[in-house]
């Protein structure tokens, strides 16, 4: 017999969809029912997670809360932290006596005891704290003004450890700058908005904010009125900010900051900047300015907000002659062996004057080495304003450099009349930024190829370590022929090597390096007229090291100092240039980062000098005691908590007779510090390190005495 076929049933796709829909509906219904039962239970029993709720806590709410992204860090080229996140706390106190839980007081019970304790932790008098705690009836909570805001983790922990009821905190994400004065205008600052989101408002913090800020998330939260959580769910995932790595070298930057601080303290200029750049790539290795501020404490911020490297154009003075020379050589309008009469030159009804009188008849080559304004006014006339203006544009003056620093100025020029056109050839009537000067110098250093200086090396996603942005050498244009750049560097060597060259102070011949340089002194225009006062000027230098194949570009300017180290602007600037460039050259020679250790200066005032000498040496410092070592220290040359180079001299002064030390091997910077602290008068000759001194070592010296030193 034939077997009967078994019937099979098949479910259609429509039936399956209905069944899935029913399951989803059923699941959602169960969840909603569970939540409803939970809320009925809370309302009926006034209990959450085993804890009895007060009347006020029964008021619950649902809200969408923003989950702030963690801001990315800022690092130097070696990975040292320049800016990172921390937490600060805002203190408040609950004074409403009805605020209890299970009969336990959650308000301030003993106001006198609480006030007495808080006065030891926050910057507020005990009486003022007590006055706030004794608020009028009906006040639920009180705050403590600025004294109770932005408390550190340490302050928070002390208050928590006291276990005083009623003291509560709100937390804030805050920014920490662990190095204090360290490229402060470059690294920048953040501001925290009302929604607790940090936003960059200066420097790299501002310009790279889109990377550093990340993207906030959103979560839905149901909680009681007093913050007891009931449920929460994530609607939008948070994306933390990326880390930004700069081109700055931590050790070179620290050295530059230390050197600049010394010069600023001694000379008291209105402004000064310095920058060290990799000539081949454009990477900025170290850069700073004065005035500046301590990013940790914000001390000094009110004195200077602007970044002088890009926001405050100056007349470059004779450093501009390098670019006039480049234009003249490149267009065939430079005859180095031709002669001219120096001193003054009439252009229409006005005159151009040389800074140095009685130079007589010079060749144009000598005119560059001795920085003759007349030579370059005549050179501009020879080229004509059209050609010269073309090269001003080719060097990219009057254009922002786009080096990722915000609010950059493009500069300005006055170029209408023949006298104005001639003035720009030697750096008057044109305003440029230090960054524009350095950018233009890259063309001289790189055989005519101009590259952009840059500060940001890369941006990294901290979660994946993926590089999301990478900077690299940016070729801008060919500004001049290779042969032109080579000749300009040769002429800049004359400025250093000739006996009457204006940059001979900066020579590194004894260290085995040939450099190319050009100095500049720009008169300050006051009420539309240039002053003839040497002190009321901007003094600057631009240096290529080494001259033949430059690895580094150094630029520095000093504006209107009250005095000079050694009596001269070049000696003052060389106090910064010489040690910094040697550190950079030694590092390049070793093909590694500069291995320089840092030391933190302790607070020495009031301590016996002889008792701290060994402590200072163990900390890597080189103490020089001025006065009686058995007496208490009254002042120190470097303030407490300052980070300086290990082995650097720190002068400590006591009362009693001052004994002249052996200064052999000292720098002019060290000698100047000693002279400033002791009140003696200083004169010197030569450049380099001290090889002899007019007052013999171990002699007792008096204030106002004359000290002469010879450098070699």
Coordinates of N, CA, C and O in Angstrom, one line a residue, residues 519-666:
X519 N 72.0 92.2 12.4 CA 71.4 92.9 13.5 C 70.5 94.0 13.1 O 70.5 94.4 11.9
X520 N 69.7 94.5 14.0 CA 68.8 95.6 13.7 C 68.5 96.5 14.8 O 68.4 96.0 16.0
X521 N 68.5 97.8 14.6 CA 68.0 98.7 15.6 C 67.0 99.6 14.9 O 67.3 100.3 14.0
X522 N 65.7 99.5 15.4 CA 64.6 100.3 14.8 C 64.2 101.4 15.8 O 63.9 101.2 16.9
X523 N 64.3 102.6 15.3 CA 63.8 103.8 16.1 C 62.3 103.7 16.3 O 61.6 103.1 15.5
X524 N 61.9 104.1 17.5 CA 60.4 104.1 17.8 C 59.8 105.4 17.4 O 60.4 106.5 17.7
X525 N 58.7 105.3 16.7 CA 58.0 106.6 16.3 C 57.1 107.0 17.4 O 56.2 106.3 17.9
X526 N 57.4 108.3 17.9 CA 56.6 108.9 19.0 C 55.9 110.1 18.4 O 56.6 111.0 18.0
X527 N 54.6 110.2 18.4 CA 53.8 111.3 17.9 C 54.2 111.6 16.4 O 54.4 112.7 16.0
X528 N 54.4 110.5 15.7 CA 54.7 110.6 14.3 C 56.2 110.9 13.9 O 56.5 111.0 12.7
X529 N 57.0 111.0 14.9 CA 58.4 111.3 14.7 C 59.3 110.2 15.3 O 59.0 109.8 16.4
X530 N 60.4 109.9 14.6 CA 61.3 108.8 15.2 C 62.2 109.5 16.2 O 62.8 110.6 16.0
X531 N 62.4 108.8 17.3 CA 63.3 109.3 18.3 C 64.7 108.9 18.0 O 65.0 107.9 17.3
X532 N 65.7 109.7 18.4 CA 67.1 109.5 18.2 C 67.7 108.8 19.4 O 68.9 108.5 19.4
X533 N 66.9 108.5 20.4 CA 67.4 107.9 21.6 C 67.7 106.4 21.4 O 66.7 105.6 21.0
X534 N 68.9 105.9 21.6 CA 69.3 104.5 21.4 C 68.5 103.6 22.3 O 68.1 102.5 21.9
X535 N 68.2 104.1 23.5 CA 67.4 103.2 24.4 C 66.0 103.1 24.0 O 65.3 102.1 24.3
X536 N 65.4 104.1 23.4 CA 64.0 104.1 23.0 C 63.9 103.5 21.5 O 63.4 104.1 20.6
X537 N 64.4 102.3 21.4 CA 64.4 101.6 20.1 C 64.1 100.1 20.3 O 64.1 99.6 21.4
X538 N 63.9 99.4 19.2 CA 63.8 98.0 19.2 C 65.1 97.4 18.7 O 65.6 97.8 17.6
X539 N 65.7 96.5 19.4 CA 67.0 95.9 19.1 C 66.8 94.5 18.8 O 66.1 93.7 19.5
X540 N 67.3 94.0 17.7 CA 67.0 92.6 17.2 C 68.2 92.0 16.5 O 69.2 92.6 16.1
X541 N 68.1 90.6 16.4 CA 69.1 89.9 15.6 C 68.4 88.7 15.0 O 67.5 88.2 15.5
X542 N 68.9 88.4 13.8 CA 68.4 87.1 13.1 C 69.7 86.4 12.7 O 70.7 86.9 12.2
X543 N 69.7 85.1 13.0 CA 70.9 84.3 12.9 C 70.6 82.9 12.2 O 69.6 82.3 12.5
X544 N 71.4 82.5 11.2 CA 71.4 81.2 10.6 C 72.6 80.4 11.1 O 73.7 80.9 11.0
X545 N 72.3 79.2 11.6 CA 73.4 78.4 12.2 C 73.3 77.0 11.7 O 72.2 76.3 11.8
X546 N 74.4 76.4 11.1 CA 75.6 77.1 10.6 C 75.3 77.8 9.3 O 74.2 77.6 8.7
X547 N 76.2 78.6 8.8 CA 75.9 79.5 7.7 C 75.8 78.8 6.4 O 74.9 79.1 5.6
X548 N 76.6 77.7 6.1 CA 76.6 77.1 4.8 C 75.3 76.3 4.6 O 74.7 76.3 3.6
X549 N 75.0 75.4 5.6 CA 73.8 74.6 5.5 C 73.0 74.8 6.8 O 73.1 74.0 7.7
X550 N 72.2 75.8 6.9 CA 71.6 76.2 8.2 C 70.7 75.1 8.7 O 69.9 74.5 8.0
X551 N 70.9 74.8 10.0 CA 70.0 73.8 10.7 C 69.0 74.6 11.6 O 67.9 74.1 11.8
X552 N 69.4 75.8 12.0 CA 68.6 76.5 13.0 C 68.5 78.0 12.5 O 69.4 78.6 11.9
X553 N 67.3 78.6 12.8 CA 67.1 80.0 12.7 C 66.8 80.5 14.1 O 65.9 80.0 14.8
X554 N 67.5 81.6 14.5 CA 67.2 82.2 15.7 C 66.8 83.7 15.5 O 67.5 84.4 14.7
X555 N 65.8 84.1 16.1 CA 65.4 85.5 16.1 C 65.0 86.0 17.4 O 64.3 85.3 18.2
X556 N 65.4 87.2 17.8 CA 65.0 87.8 19.0 C 65.0 89.4 18.9 O 65.8 89.9 18.2
X557 N 64.0 90.0 19.6 CA 64.0 91.4 19.7 C 63.8 91.9 21.1 O 63.2 91.2 21.9
X558 N 64.3 93.0 21.4 CA 64.2 93.7 22.7 C 63.8 95.1 22.5 O 64.4 95.9 21.8
X559 N 62.6 95.4 23.1 CA 62.1 96.8 22.9 C 62.2 97.7 24.1 O 61.7 97.3 25.2
X560 N 62.8 98.8 23.9 CA 63.0 99.9 24.9 C 63.4 99.4 26.3 O 62.6 99.6 27.3
X561 N 64.5 98.8 26.4 CA 65.0 98.3 27.7 C 65.4 99.5 28.6 O 65.9 100.5 28.0
X562 N 65.3 99.4 29.9 CA 65.8 100.5 30.8 C 67.4 100.5 30.8 O 68.0 101.5 31.1
X563 N 68.0 99.3 30.7 CA 69.4 99.2 30.7 C 69.8 97.9 29.9 O 68.9 97.2 29.5
X564 N 71.1 97.8 29.6 CA 71.6 96.7 28.9 C 72.6 95.9 29.7 O 73.2 96.4 30.6
X565 N 72.7 94.6 29.5 CA 73.7 93.8 30.1 C 75.0 94.1 29.4 O 75.1 94.0 28.2
X566 N 76.0 94.5 30.2 CA 77.3 94.9 29.6 C 77.2 96.2 28.8 O 78.2 96.5 28.1
X567 N 76.1 96.9 28.9 CA 76.0 98.2 28.3 C 75.6 98.2 26.8 O 75.4 99.3 26.2
X568 N 75.4 97.0 26.2 CA 75.1 97.0 24.8 C 73.9 96.0 24.5 O 73.8 95.0 25.2
X569 N 73.1 96.3 23.5 CA 72.0 95.5 23.1 C 72.5 94.1 22.6 O 71.9 93.1 23.0
X570 N 73.5 94.1 21.8 CA 74.0 92.8 21.3 C 74.5 91.8 22.4 O 74.2 90.6 22.4
X571 N 75.2 92.4 23.4 CA 75.6 91.6 24.5 C 74.4 91.0 25.3 O 74.4 89.9 25.7
X572 N 73.4 91.9 25.4 CA 72.2 91.5 26.1 C 71.5 90.3 25.4 O 71.1 89.3 26.0
X573 N 71.3 90.4 24.1 CA 70.6 89.4 23.3 C 71.5 88.1 23.3 O 71.0 87.0 23.3
X574 N 72.8 88.3 23.2 CA 73.7 87.2 23.1 C 73.6 86.3 24.4 O 74.0 85.1 24.4
X575 N 73.2 87.0 25.5 CA 73.1 86.2 26.8 C 72.0 85.1 26.6 O 72.1 84.1 27.3
X576 N 71.1 85.3 25.7 CA 70.1 84.3 25.4 C 70.5 83.4 24.3 O 70.5 82.2 24.4
X577 N 71.0 84.0 23.2 CA 71.4 83.3 22.0 C 72.5 82.2 22.2 O 72.4 81.1 21.8
X578 N 73.6 82.6 22.8 CA 74.8 81.8 22.9 C 74.5 80.5 23.6 O 74.7 79.4 23.1
X579 N 74.0 80.4 24.9 CA 73.8 79.1 25.5 C 72.7 78.3 24.8 O 72.8 77.1 24.8
X580 N 71.6 79.0 24.3 CA 70.5 78.2 23.7 C 71.0 77.5 22.4 O 70.7 76.4 22.2
X581 N 71.7 78.3 21.6 CA 72.1 77.7 20.3 C 73.1 76.6 20.5 O 73.1 75.6 19.8
X582 N 73.9 76.7 21.5 CA 74.9 75.6 21.8 C 74.2 74.3 22.2 O 74.6 73.2 21.8
X583 N 73.2 74.5 23.0 CA 72.4 73.3 23.5 C 71.7 72.7 22.2 O 71.7 71.4 22.1
X584 N 71.2 73.5 21.3 CA 70.5 72.9 20.2 C 71.5 72.3 19.2 O 71.3 71.2 18.7
X585 N 72.7 72.9 19.1 CA 73.7 72.3 18.2 C 74.3 71.0 18.8 O 74.5 70.0 18.0
X586 N 74.5 71.0 20.1 CA 75.0 69.7 20.7 C 74.0 68.6 20.5 O 74.3 67.4 20.3
X587 N 72.7 68.9 20.7 CA 71.6 67.9 20.5 C 71.6 67.4 19.0 O 71.5 66.2 18.8
X588 N 71.7 68.4 18.1 CA 71.7 68.0 16.7 C 73.0 67.1 16.4 O 72.9 66.1 15.6
X589 N 74.1 67.5 17.0 CA 75.3 66.7 16.7 C 75.2 65.3 17.2 O 75.7 64.3 16.6
X590 N 74.5 65.1 18.4 CA 74.3 63.8 18.9 C 73.1 63.1 18.3 O 72.8 61.9 18.6
X591 N 72.4 63.8 17.4 CA 71.2 63.3 16.7 C 70.2 62.8 17.7 O 69.6 61.7 17.6
X592 N 69.9 63.6 18.8 CA 69.0 63.2 19.8 C 68.4 64.4 20.4 O 68.8 65.5 20.2
X593 N 67.4 64.2 21.3 CA 66.8 65.4 22.0 C 67.8 65.8 23.1 O 68.7 65.1 23.5
X594 N 67.7 67.1 23.4 CA 68.7 67.7 24.4 C 68.5 67.0 25.8 O 67.4 66.9 26.3
X595 N 69.5 66.4 26.3 CA 69.5 65.7 27.6 C 69.9 66.7 28.6 O 71.0 66.7 29.1
X596 N 68.9 67.5 29.0 CA 69.1 68.5 30.1 C 68.1 68.2 31.2 O 66.9 68.2 31.0
X597 N 68.7 68.1 32.4 CA 67.8 67.9 33.6 C 67.4 69.3 34.2 O 68.1 70.2 34.1
X598 N 66.2 69.3 34.8 CA 65.7 70.5 35.4 C 65.6 70.4 36.9 O 65.6 69.2 37.4
X599 N 65.8 71.5 37.5 CA 65.7 71.5 39.0 C 64.7 72.6 39.4 O 64.5 73.6 38.7
X600 N 64.1 72.3 40.6 CA 63.1 73.3 41.1 C 63.8 74.1 42.2 O 64.3 73.5 43.2
X601 N 63.7 75.4 42.1 CA 64.3 76.3 43.1 C 63.5 76.3 44.4 O 62.3 76.6 44.3
X602 N 64.0 76.0 45.6 CA 63.3 76.1 46.8 C 63.2 77.5 47.4 O 63.9 78.4 46.9
X603 N 62.4 77.7 48.4 CA 62.3 79.0 49.0 C 63.4 79.1 50.1 O 63.4 78.3 51.0
X604 N 64.3 80.0 49.9 CA 65.5 80.1 50.8 C 65.5 81.2 51.8 O 66.3 81.2 52.7
X605 N 64.6 82.1 51.6 CA 64.7 83.3 52.5 C 64.5 82.9 53.9 O 63.6 82.2 54.3
X606 N 65.3 83.5 54.8 CA 65.2 83.3 56.2 C 66.1 82.1 56.7 O 66.2 81.9 57.9
X607 N 66.6 81.4 55.8 CA 67.5 80.2 56.1 C 68.9 80.6 56.2 O 69.4 81.5 55.5
X608 N 69.7 79.9 57.0 CA 71.1 80.1 57.1 C 71.8 79.6 55.8 O 71.6 78.5 55.4
X609 N 72.6 80.5 55.2 CA 73.2 80.2 53.9 C 74.0 78.9 53.9 O 73.9 78.1 53.0
X610 N 74.9 78.8 54.9 CA 75.8 77.6 54.9 C 75.0 76.3 55.1 O 75.4 75.3 54.6
X611 N 73.8 76.4 55.7 CA 73.0 75.3 56.0 C 72.3 74.7 54.8 O 71.9 73.5 54.7
X612 N 72.1 75.6 53.8 CA 71.4 75.1 52.6 C 72.3 74.9 51.4 O 71.8 74.4 50.3
X613 N 73.5 75.1 51.5 CA 74.5 75.0 50.4 C 74.5 73.6 49.8 O 74.4 73.3 48.6
X614 N 74.6 72.6 50.7 CA 74.7 71.2 50.3 C 73.3 70.8 49.7 O 73.3 70.0 48.8
X615 N 72.2 71.3 50.3 CA 70.9 70.9 49.8 C 70.7 71.4 48.4 O 70.1 70.7 47.6
X616 N 71.2 72.6 48.1 CA 71.1 73.2 46.8 C 71.9 72.3 45.8 O 71.5 72.1 44.7
X617 N 73.1 72.0 46.2 CA 73.9 71.2 45.3 C 73.3 69.8 45.0 O 73.4 69.3 43.9
X618 N 72.7 69.2 46.0 CA 72.1 67.9 45.9 C 70.9 68.0 44.9 O 70.5 67.0 44.3
X619 N 70.3 69.2 44.9 CA 69.1 69.4 44.0 C 69.5 69.8 42.6 O 68.7 70.0 41.7
X620 N 70.9 69.7 42.4 CA 71.4 70.0 41.0 C 71.6 71.5 40.7 O 71.8 71.9 39.6
X621 N 71.6 72.3 41.8 CA 71.9 73.7 41.6 C 73.3 74.1 42.0 O 74.0 73.3 42.7
X622 N 73.8 75.2 41.5 CA 75.1 75.7 41.8 C 75.0 77.0 42.6 O 74.9 78.1 42.0
X623 N 75.0 76.9 43.9 CA 74.8 78.1 44.8 C 76.0 79.0 44.8 O 77.1 78.5 45.0
X624 N 75.8 80.3 44.7 CA 76.8 81.3 44.9 C 76.3 82.2 46.0 O 75.3 82.9 45.9
X625 N 77.0 82.2 47.2 CA 76.6 82.9 48.4 C 77.3 84.3 48.3 O 78.5 84.5 48.2
X626 N 76.4 85.3 48.4 CA 76.9 86.7 48.5 C 76.7 87.2 49.9 O 75.5 87.4 50.3
X627 N 77.7 87.5 50.6 CA 77.6 87.9 52.0 C 78.2 86.9 52.9 O 78.9 86.0 52.6
X628 N 77.8 87.0 54.2 CA 78.3 86.1 55.3 C 77.5 84.8 55.2 O 76.3 84.8 55.5
X629 N 78.1 83.7 55.0 CA 77.4 82.4 54.9 C 76.8 81.9 56.2 O 76.0 81.0 56.2
X630 N 77.2 82.5 57.3 CA 76.7 82.1 58.6 C 75.4 82.8 58.9 O 74.8 82.5 60.0
X631 N 75.0 83.8 58.1 CA 73.8 84.5 58.3 C 72.6 84.1 57.4 O 72.8 83.4 56.5
X632 N 71.5 84.7 57.8 CA 70.2 84.3 57.1 C 70.2 84.9 55.7 O 70.7 86.0 55.4
X633 N 69.6 84.2 54.8 CA 69.4 84.6 53.4 C 68.3 85.7 53.3 O 67.2 85.5 53.8
X634 N 68.6 86.8 52.7 CA 67.6 87.9 52.6 C 67.0 88.0 51.2 O 65.9 88.5 51.0
X635 N 67.7 87.5 50.2 CA 67.2 87.5 48.8 C 67.8 86.4 48.0 O 68.9 85.9 48.3
X636 N 67.2 86.0 46.9 CA 67.7 85.0 46.0 C 67.5 85.4 44.6 O 66.5 86.1 44.3
X637 N 68.4 85.1 43.7 CA 68.3 85.6 42.3 C 67.2 85.0 41.5 O 66.7 85.6 40.5
X638 N 66.8 83.8 41.9 CA 65.7 83.1 41.1 C 64.6 82.8 42.2 O 64.9 82.2 43.2
X639 N 63.4 83.1 41.9 CA 62.3 83.0 42.9 C 62.0 81.5 43.1 O 62.2 80.6 42.2
X640 N 61.4 81.2 44.3 CA 61.0 79.9 44.7 C 60.0 79.3 43.7 O 59.2 79.9 43.1
X641 N 60.1 77.9 43.5 CA 59.3 77.1 42.7 C 59.5 77.3 41.2 O 58.8 76.7 40.4
X642 N 60.5 78.1 40.8 CA 60.9 78.2 39.4 C 61.7 77.0 39.0 O 62.6 76.5 39.7
X643 N 61.4 76.5 37.8 CA 62.2 75.3 37.3 C 63.3 75.9 36.4 O 63.0 76.7 35.5
X644 N 64.5 75.4 36.7 CA 65.7 75.9 35.9 C 66.5 74.7 35.5 O 66.3 73.6 35.9
X645 N 67.5 75.0 34.7 CA 68.4 74.0 34.2 C 69.3 73.5 35.4 O 69.8 74.3 36.1
X646 N 69.5 72.2 35.5 CA 70.4 71.6 36.5 C 71.8 72.2 36.2 O 72.3 72.2 35.1
X647 N 72.4 72.6 37.3 CA 73.8 73.1 37.2 C 73.8 74.6 37.1 O 74.9 75.2 37.2
X648 N 72.6 75.2 36.9 CA 72.6 76.7 36.7 C 72.9 77.4 38.1 O 72.6 76.9 39.1
X649 N 73.6 78.5 38.0 CA 73.9 79.3 39.2 C 72.7 79.9 39.8 O 71.9 80.4 39.1
X650 N 72.6 79.9 41.1 CA 71.6 80.6 41.9 C 72.3 81.4 42.9 O 73.1 80.9 43.7
X651 N 72.1 82.7 42.9 CA 72.8 83.6 43.8 C 71.9 83.9 45.0 O 70.7 84.2 44.9
X652 N 72.5 83.7 46.2 CA 71.8 84.0 47.5 C 72.5 85.0 48.2 O 73.7 85.0 48.4
X653 N 71.8 86.0 48.7 CA 72.4 87.2 49.4 C 72.1 87.2 50.9 O 70.9 87.0 51.3
X654 N 73.1 87.5 51.7 CA 72.9 87.6 53.1 C 73.5 89.0 53.5 O 74.0 89.7 52.7
X655 N 73.4 89.3 54.8 CA 74.0 90.5 55.3 C 75.5 90.2 55.5 O 75.9 89.1 55.4
X656 N 76.3 91.2 55.8 CA 77.7 91.0 56.0 C 78.5 91.4 54.8 O 78.0 91.8 53.8
X657 N 79.9 91.3 54.9 CA 80.8 91.6 53.8 C 80.5 90.7 52.6 O 80.3 89.5 52.8
X658 N 80.7 91.3 51.4 CA 80.6 90.6 50.2 C 82.0 90.3 49.7 O 82.8 91.2 49.5
X659 N 82.2 89.0 49.5 CA 83.5 88.5 49.0 C 83.5 88.2 47.5 O 82.5 87.6 47.1
X660 N 84.4 88.8 46.8 CA 84.5 88.6 45.4 C 84.8 87.1 45.0 O 85.8 86.6 45.5
X661 N 83.9 86.4 44.3 CA 84.2 85.0 43.9 C 85.2 85.0 42.7 O 85.4 86.0 42.0
X662 N 85.7 83.8 42.4 CA 86.4 83.6 41.2 C 85.5 83.4 40.0 O 84.7 82.4 40.0
X663 N 85.4 84.3 39.1 CA 84.5 84.3 38.0 C 84.9 83.6 36.8 O 84.3 83.7 35.7
X664 N 86.1 83.0 36.8 CA 86.6 82.3 35.7 C 85.6 81.3 35.1 O 85.1 80.4 35.8
X665 N 85.3 81.4 33.8 CA 84.3 80.5 33.2 C 82.9 81.0 33.3 O 82.0 80.4 32.7
X666 N 82.6 82.1 34.0 CA 81.3 82.6 34.1 C 80.8 83.2 32.8 O 81.6 83.7 32.0

